[in-house]
């Protein structure tokens, strides 16, 4: 079964071809550089860019998989959650493709895609990761922070979630205060390596709450207070320097690399006056990261215990997905704390971590196996706030 899948839920236009759960091609055109100039995603710009890029990325995905539209058996598209007018672009286009080619459409929940990013099969048609139900998924992205219990394919129960900001959003907001560009998660991770994570004590708001819920807005406020108190100007001396490098760089990857390089350079600079400021920046980044991940660790332990107590079974597999799951500090901490208790799984390729159509296609494959296709295309509408536990199966 060949699936053409699409995701336009936020700032990436992505299309992939999946055959029986294996990702044949996974193409993506990022708008991140455009949004970097504004410090975040601008919806109207995102919509226009998706409309412009989608046909091009479809071509690239088909070519990459050496197939044509006539070879496609099923179309799949993210219906939500996400940015309404961005979702609309992908949904409209794929509804039209499905009608034109008389092939069924699977409407996929974006978070379901993040869950299934760890289910992608390898070239031998075997799952790269073999996890068993019931499993626990921890989704950590720019829009979500949630624990999802899966007893079977397509069955999702939210066991806990953030009550305000998502963890990735907190990374991005703190990064913005420190003028680290957008998205700031990878840069915070990198400069935190040169910081002292014990210099500042940051709050873990929900540490003692008797549920699986989390909160990240207090951490963001605490970071803002620190920035105001400890740094003369949040716009650090090196910011202008790496901003110029970012502007002149061609690709997103390159710009991330440049930012990190210039910060490393700045930290090692001999100018003692601003060196303190730079060290403070790295220390705030490290202290923030420590607290942000600590909350996940505390809550994961709570949720694992709660499932054992309330449902009477042990979770043996913990799948962690979403953009923040790329963070190596997070992985190290999870391995240290839970390595003996559960099998920990992360998506096998970097491309499957952040928003991409490959994961949407893998989720669509498991939906298609159950015959879970969209019934009435006419009335099928985008669902910007679609919760994973509202997905029908
Ligand atoms: O899953 P994703 O690509 O998009 C959403 O669905 O939101 O996640 C993007 C988020 C951003 O907030 C970004 O700053 C964060 O993931 N992120 C990271 C890292 N890489 C990406 N956060 C912390 N450390 C990282 N290495
Ligand atoms: Zn996502």
CSV table of C-alpha atoms and ligand atoms in Angstrom, one decimal, residues 9 110-111 114 141 354-355 359, ligand 2:
chain,number,residue,atom,x,y,z
A,9,UNK,CA,0.1,22.2,10.4
A,110,UNK,CA,-0.8,15.6,14.0
A,111,UNK,CA,0.0,14.3,17.5
A,114,UNK,CA,4.3,12.2,16.5
A,141,UNK,CA,6.8,19.7,20.9
A,354,UNK,CA,10.3,17.5,14.0
A,355,UNK,CA,7.2,18.2,12.0
A,359,UNK,CA,5.2,10.4,10.5
B,2,LIG,ZN1,4.6,18.7,15.8
